[in-house]
Amino acid sequence: MRIKTVIERTVKVDSKVRNARVDLGQMTVSAVAVVTDVHGDGGSITGFAFNSFGRYGCGGPLRDRFIPRLLALEPADLLDPAGTNVDPGRILAALLTREKAAGHAERSMALGTLELALWDVVAKVERRPLYQVLADRFGGGAATLPGDIPTYAAGGFYGNADEVPAVGATVAGWRDAGFVDAKIKAGGGDLGLDCRRIEAARAAQPPGGRLALDLSCAFDAASGVQFAQAVKPYDPWFLEEPCDPLDFEGYHAVAQTGCRIAGGENLFAAREFDNFLRYGRLGPGVVLEPDPALAYGVTGLREIVAVAQAHGLSKAAIYPHGGNMMSLHIVAGLGLAGLEAYPGQFGIFGGFSREIDIRDGRASLPSAPGIGFEEQPALFALFDEMARSA
Ligand code: MG
């Protein structure tokens, strides 16, 4: 088995929204296609992935460094011991051999995206959905898998003409689409407006629905505490990223208000999660939100799970970031708590495949081999065009 070529394409994300700090209007994504010489149903088996969203594309390090290294690997670094499939963990280790320690964000997205595309290859060669492959290798086995996965709707961005009815309508749409729990942006500057947005979202939720607030790193310790105390009467499910992810004292201060804290979409390696938990001192209720594509892929996620467990947390504390098929497979395969979803947002990169049903706040699992981007027609049109250009 051989990798014939790897193609990267930097694509603009169709998004006009903003969170508390960032306008997403110029956001880009790197899409990757790993073309093998293994013959499958539709020609050469090709693995696809993209680097989630919320961070810009990573075509530079992919094209300049990691794709050439991958194409130069010897079979011993490329394949599993039987020589019949690629070995993403082994490949990741080989691609890291010329890299210094730390500075993860500079490469973790490029490598995470590549690693996930390689997992798409692995599962397609095995002709199984990726989550089943992951469950067999790293979880409790395919027989122990649940039939569906807890999934909450996320979004509720700023950037509308009339923010309060807009967020209410958004959350009502999620409720009608089968979601129960929700997460909206908050911390954008006007506390009174945020309170009215929270009330509108709450009023649109089904009974029992929890509402989380994504603060997008808007605050320092003092203003974060102030905000947390102001919204605590609304009983938020959790406050996501109140402060800069490296402001451990800020996180600790906000956690002392008694609000549950979430974070991790802007941490990129297990060591960073170790520091976050060790110095943030966030209590047993903390929610961790690593993004597989941004943090060294499945391999990186497994290391992060191990760090969380070393800090006394269970897999039930981990809700990966990235409302996409990659995160869905990893949550199911590794037995994590659940994940977010971005229905109707981020253009072709948002949402799940057409195989997925949402009911009572849970997402069904797919049957297509691999990650199953083939069942996401608008996105697959891009991947297919990339593969054909090889
Ligand atoms: Mg967030």
XYZ file of C-alpha atoms and ligand atoms in Angstrom:
391
model
C 0.000 0.000 0.000
C 1.248 3.451 -0.923
C 0.092 7.064 -0.595
C 0.157 8.469 -4.115
C -0.400 12.116 -3.255
C -1.910 14.524 -0.720
C -3.813 17.614 -1.789
C -4.548 20.652 0.386
C -7.064 23.317 -0.549
C -7.619 26.511 1.460
C -11.282 27.456 1.210
C -13.134 30.502 2.495
C -15.886 29.732 5.001
C -19.269 31.214 4.225
C -19.859 33.053 7.518
C -20.904 36.593 8.413
C -21.216 36.181 12.184
C -19.148 37.291 15.162
C -18.605 36.134 18.730
C -17.590 38.287 21.708
C -14.152 38.971 20.229
C -13.834 37.780 16.640
C -15.546 38.587 13.355
C -15.573 35.307 11.382
C -16.088 37.024 8.018
C -12.624 36.183 6.656
C -12.373 32.670 8.078
C -10.747 29.959 5.963
C -10.488 26.179 6.273
C -7.912 23.709 4.972
C -9.444 20.690 3.249
C -7.172 17.692 2.713
C -7.368 14.639 0.424
C -4.987 11.688 0.962
C -5.014 9.574 -2.211
C -3.857 5.942 -1.902
C -3.126 3.269 -4.484
C -5.704 0.929 -2.903
C -8.615 0.301 -5.196
C -12.059 0.851 -3.640
C -15.615 1.024 -4.936
C -15.224 4.485 -6.467
C -11.583 4.310 -7.641
C -8.552 4.923 -5.416
C -9.426 4.933 -1.717
C -8.997 8.548 -0.612
C -9.162 9.956 2.905
C -10.672 13.385 3.535
C -10.646 15.828 6.439
C -10.739 19.547 7.182
C -9.284 21.557 10.031
C -12.595 22.199 11.814
C -13.591 25.888 12.021
C -12.856 28.899 14.133
C -9.160 28.824 13.245
C -7.830 29.729 9.817
C -6.530 27.252 7.230
C -3.126 25.650 7.726
C -2.000 25.121 4.136
C 1.470 26.597 4.780
C 2.807 23.953 7.173
C 0.954 21.221 5.280
C 2.406 22.064 1.889
C 5.858 23.189 3.049
C 6.573 20.550 5.627
C 4.175 17.759 6.470
C 2.861 16.598 3.094
C 6.408 16.212 1.675
C 7.458 14.350 4.843
C 4.432 12.051 4.607
C 5.107 11.234 0.966
C 8.748 10.420 1.796
C 7.944 7.919 4.601
C 9.194 4.359 4.320
C 6.610 1.541 4.697
C 7.865 0.853 8.258
C 6.694 4.333 9.298
C 3.569 4.327 7.150
C 1.814 0.993 7.526
C 0.449 -1.224 10.289
C 2.430 -4.377 11.175
C 0.440 -6.452 8.652
C 1.268 -3.948 5.911
C -2.351 -3.814 4.782
C -3.439 -0.406 6.038
C -1.975 2.955 6.998
C -1.166 3.486 10.686
C -2.106 7.082 11.636
C -0.462 6.968 15.072
C 2.810 5.680 13.660
C 2.701 8.226 10.854
C 2.064 11.087 13.282
C 5.063 10.017 15.368
C 7.235 9.914 12.250
C 6.080 13.358 11.095
C 6.941 14.789 14.520
C 10.525 13.520 14.596
C 11.973 16.762 13.195
C 9.843 18.989 15.450
C 10.945 20.714 18.665
C 8.836 20.431 21.815
C 5.857 22.744 22.503
C 4.649 25.470 20.132
C 1.809 23.078 19.373
C -0.608 25.444 17.647
C 1.902 26.025 14.878
C 1.569 22.412 13.704
C -1.195 20.631 15.663
C -3.892 21.685 13.170
C -1.952 20.644 10.080
C -1.066 17.307 11.656
C -4.512 16.799 13.201
C -6.177 17.323 9.841
C -3.765 14.974 8.099
C -4.145 12.379 10.861
C -7.954 12.445 10.543
C -7.787 12.036 6.761
C -5.571 8.986 7.391
C -8.211 7.567 9.750
C -10.748 8.042 6.955
C -8.459 5.859 4.819
C -8.132 3.227 7.582
C -11.886 2.873 7.987
C -12.546 2.878 4.240
C -9.996 0.090 3.736
C -11.837 -1.819 6.489
C -15.171 -0.847 4.849
C -16.608 0.303 8.193
C -17.694 3.629 9.697
C -14.778 5.181 11.555
C -16.467 5.122 14.964
C -16.670 1.319 14.830
C -12.956 1.077 14.028
C -12.117 3.421 16.920
C -14.388 1.538 19.331
C -12.672 -1.738 18.483
C -9.182 -0.327 18.872
C -9.537 2.156 21.709
C -13.022 1.896 23.217
C -15.135 -0.885 24.615
C -15.604 -2.591 21.243
C -18.249 -2.087 18.574
C -20.733 -4.289 20.459
C -20.834 -1.826 23.360
C -21.619 1.231 21.229
C -24.716 3.304 21.963
C -27.228 3.836 19.180
C -26.997 7.619 19.376
C -24.929 10.399 20.912
C -25.946 13.389 23.099
C -25.663 16.459 20.879
C -26.425 20.092 21.626
C -26.948 22.884 19.131
C -24.418 25.710 19.178
C -24.287 29.127 17.548
C -26.469 32.065 18.502
C -23.810 34.473 17.265
C -23.922 38.255 17.262
C -24.283 40.152 14.013
C -28.053 40.394 13.539
C -30.080 43.557 13.043
C -32.179 42.763 16.100
C -30.183 40.472 18.375
C -32.871 39.423 20.895
C -35.589 38.075 18.565
C -32.849 36.663 16.312
C -31.388 34.464 19.045
C -34.875 33.404 20.150
C -35.743 32.372 16.596
C -32.440 30.500 16.269
C -33.007 28.478 19.442
C -36.641 27.795 18.469
C -35.358 26.449 15.148
C -32.972 24.130 16.987
C -35.823 22.923 19.229
C -37.976 22.188 16.160
C -35.041 20.325 14.593
C -34.837 17.950 17.575
C -32.215 19.571 19.808
C -32.785 19.991 23.539
C -29.644 21.608 24.977
C -28.157 24.722 23.379
C -25.197 27.091 23.524
C -25.222 30.736 22.471
C -22.517 33.375 22.301
C -22.368 35.851 25.158
C -19.917 38.294 26.714
C -20.047 40.626 23.712
C -19.992 43.799 25.767
C -23.517 44.808 26.733
C -24.639 42.862 29.801
C -28.224 44.040 29.522
C -28.415 42.847 25.916
C -26.872 39.504 26.879
C -29.456 39.031 29.625
C -32.300 39.681 27.178
C -30.709 37.274 24.673
C -30.420 34.611 27.388
C -34.071 35.124 28.350
C -35.162 34.842 24.697
C -33.106 31.660 24.256
C -34.446 30.156 27.484
C -38.038 30.926 26.439
C -37.509 29.073 23.145
C -36.020 25.910 24.669
C -37.997 22.723 25.266
C -38.636 21.656 28.890
C -35.457 20.423 30.543
C -33.202 22.085 27.973
C -29.898 23.392 29.302
C -28.383 26.636 28.016
C -24.609 27.118 27.895
C -22.919 30.464 27.247
C -19.834 30.702 25.037
C -17.856 33.755 26.171
C -15.109 33.370 23.534
C -12.291 34.475 25.907
C -13.876 37.905 26.410
C -12.838 38.595 30.012
C -10.019 38.964 32.493
C -10.410 37.604 36.027
C -12.293 40.567 37.489
C -14.697 41.178 34.601
C -15.199 37.422 34.181
C -16.253 37.086 37.819
C -18.590 40.049 37.417
C -20.203 38.512 34.337
C -20.510 35.074 35.941
C -22.233 36.537 38.986
C -24.627 38.481 36.747
C -25.714 35.432 34.704
C -25.656 32.871 37.514
C -29.401 33.406 38.267
C -30.116 32.056 34.746
C -28.504 28.757 35.816
C -26.231 28.373 32.786
C -25.239 24.795 31.940
C -21.645 26.011 31.676
C -19.643 29.133 30.867
C -17.322 28.378 27.957
C -13.949 30.111 27.735
C -14.553 33.080 30.045
C -10.871 34.102 29.744
C -7.815 33.599 27.575
C -7.067 29.847 27.771
C -3.649 30.524 29.299
C -5.058 32.827 32.014
C -5.245 30.068 34.608
C -5.824 32.498 37.491
C -8.698 34.075 35.561
C -10.321 30.690 35.024
C -9.843 29.815 38.668
C -11.416 33.098 39.786
C -14.471 32.612 37.555
C -14.842 28.998 38.718
C -14.956 30.246 42.311
C -18.352 31.846 41.538
C -19.791 28.324 41.444
C -20.563 28.432 37.719
C -19.465 25.330 35.797
C -16.531 26.140 33.494
C -15.799 24.762 30.013
C -12.695 25.184 27.900
C -10.256 23.551 25.555
C -11.163 24.425 21.978
C -8.106 26.719 21.978
C -5.747 24.256 23.663
C -3.872 22.087 21.217
C -2.071 19.281 23.015
C -2.307 17.061 26.080
C 0.394 19.045 27.910
C -1.677 22.213 27.516
C -4.717 20.464 28.995
C -2.545 19.219 31.859
C -1.541 22.787 32.730
C -5.114 24.036 32.260
C -6.447 21.522 34.784
C -3.485 21.689 37.167
C -3.339 25.479 37.463
C -6.925 26.459 36.604
C -8.239 24.358 39.517
C -11.676 24.242 37.944
C -13.373 21.625 40.115
C -14.891 18.247 39.274
C -17.652 19.758 37.099
C -15.306 21.178 34.448
C -16.201 20.442 30.805
C -13.309 19.853 28.365
C -13.791 20.701 24.691
C -10.758 19.648 22.656
C -11.155 19.846 18.879
C -9.709 16.712 17.246
C -8.712 18.392 13.984
C -7.001 21.240 15.844
C -5.193 19.048 18.384
C -3.309 16.214 16.645
C -6.378 14.186 15.632
C -7.496 10.921 17.228
C -4.006 10.370 18.654
C -4.035 13.797 20.310
C -7.566 13.292 21.632
C -6.598 9.992 23.251
C -3.670 11.701 24.977
C -5.993 14.467 26.207
C -8.447 11.877 27.550
C -5.575 10.241 29.452
C -4.569 13.605 30.967
C -8.163 14.294 32.001
C -8.368 10.899 33.654
C -5.075 11.508 35.463
C -6.752 14.606 36.933
C -9.659 12.494 38.195
C -12.096 13.361 35.407
C -14.064 10.781 33.456
C -14.850 10.643 29.746
C -18.241 12.138 30.702
C -16.428 15.477 31.151
C -15.337 15.629 27.505
C -17.509 17.270 24.836
C -15.253 17.814 21.810
C -15.501 21.053 19.858
C -16.329 20.939 16.169
C -19.904 20.111 15.206
C -18.829 17.886 12.341
C -18.605 14.234 11.329
C -15.016 13.917 12.568
C -15.982 14.817 16.134
C -19.130 12.657 15.976
C -17.114 9.533 15.107
C -14.532 10.227 17.804
C -17.129 10.831 20.526
C -18.909 7.590 19.629
C -15.753 5.524 19.140
C -13.915 6.688 22.254
C -17.028 6.784 24.464
C -16.915 10.520 25.259
C -19.812 12.537 26.681
C -21.290 14.134 23.591
C -20.683 16.984 21.182
C -21.941 20.236 19.750
C -23.615 20.740 16.374
C -23.759 23.779 14.071
C -26.949 23.266 12.090
C -27.099 25.483 9.013
C -23.902 27.403 9.837
C -20.372 27.635 8.382
C -21.499 26.879 4.824
C -20.493 23.506 3.397
C -18.362 22.704 6.474
C -21.164 22.963 9.060
C -23.538 20.241 10.162
C -23.536 16.475 9.857
C -24.108 14.151 6.917
C -27.583 13.394 5.599
C -27.425 10.017 7.347
C -27.683 11.674 10.761
C -31.034 12.202 12.475
C -31.385 14.440 15.509
C -34.053 13.378 17.977
C -34.551 14.320 21.642
C -31.123 15.957 21.680
C -29.281 12.915 20.358
C -27.597 12.282 17.005
C -27.898 8.927 15.255
C -24.752 7.214 13.977
C -23.824 6.826 10.303
C -23.322 3.661 8.279
C -21.132 4.982 5.432
C -17.537 3.703 5.501
C -14.898 6.058 6.886
C -15.940 9.481 8.161
C -18.689 9.563 5.545
C -18.167 12.975 3.947
C -19.542 11.278 0.819
C -22.975 11.700 2.453
C -22.474 15.461 2.829
C -23.061 16.409 -0.823
C -22.021 20.074 -0.855
C -18.816 19.364 1.055
C -18.114 16.205 -0.882
C -18.297 18.126 -4.159
C -15.176 19.975 -2.986
C -13.384 16.816 -1.794
C -14.293 14.946 -4.981
C -12.982 17.754 -7.165
C -9.737 17.732 -5.158
C -9.342 13.956 -5.516
C -10.007 14.110 -9.247
C -7.346 16.777 -9.669
C -4.722 14.347 -8.302
Mg -16.445 28.246 21.709
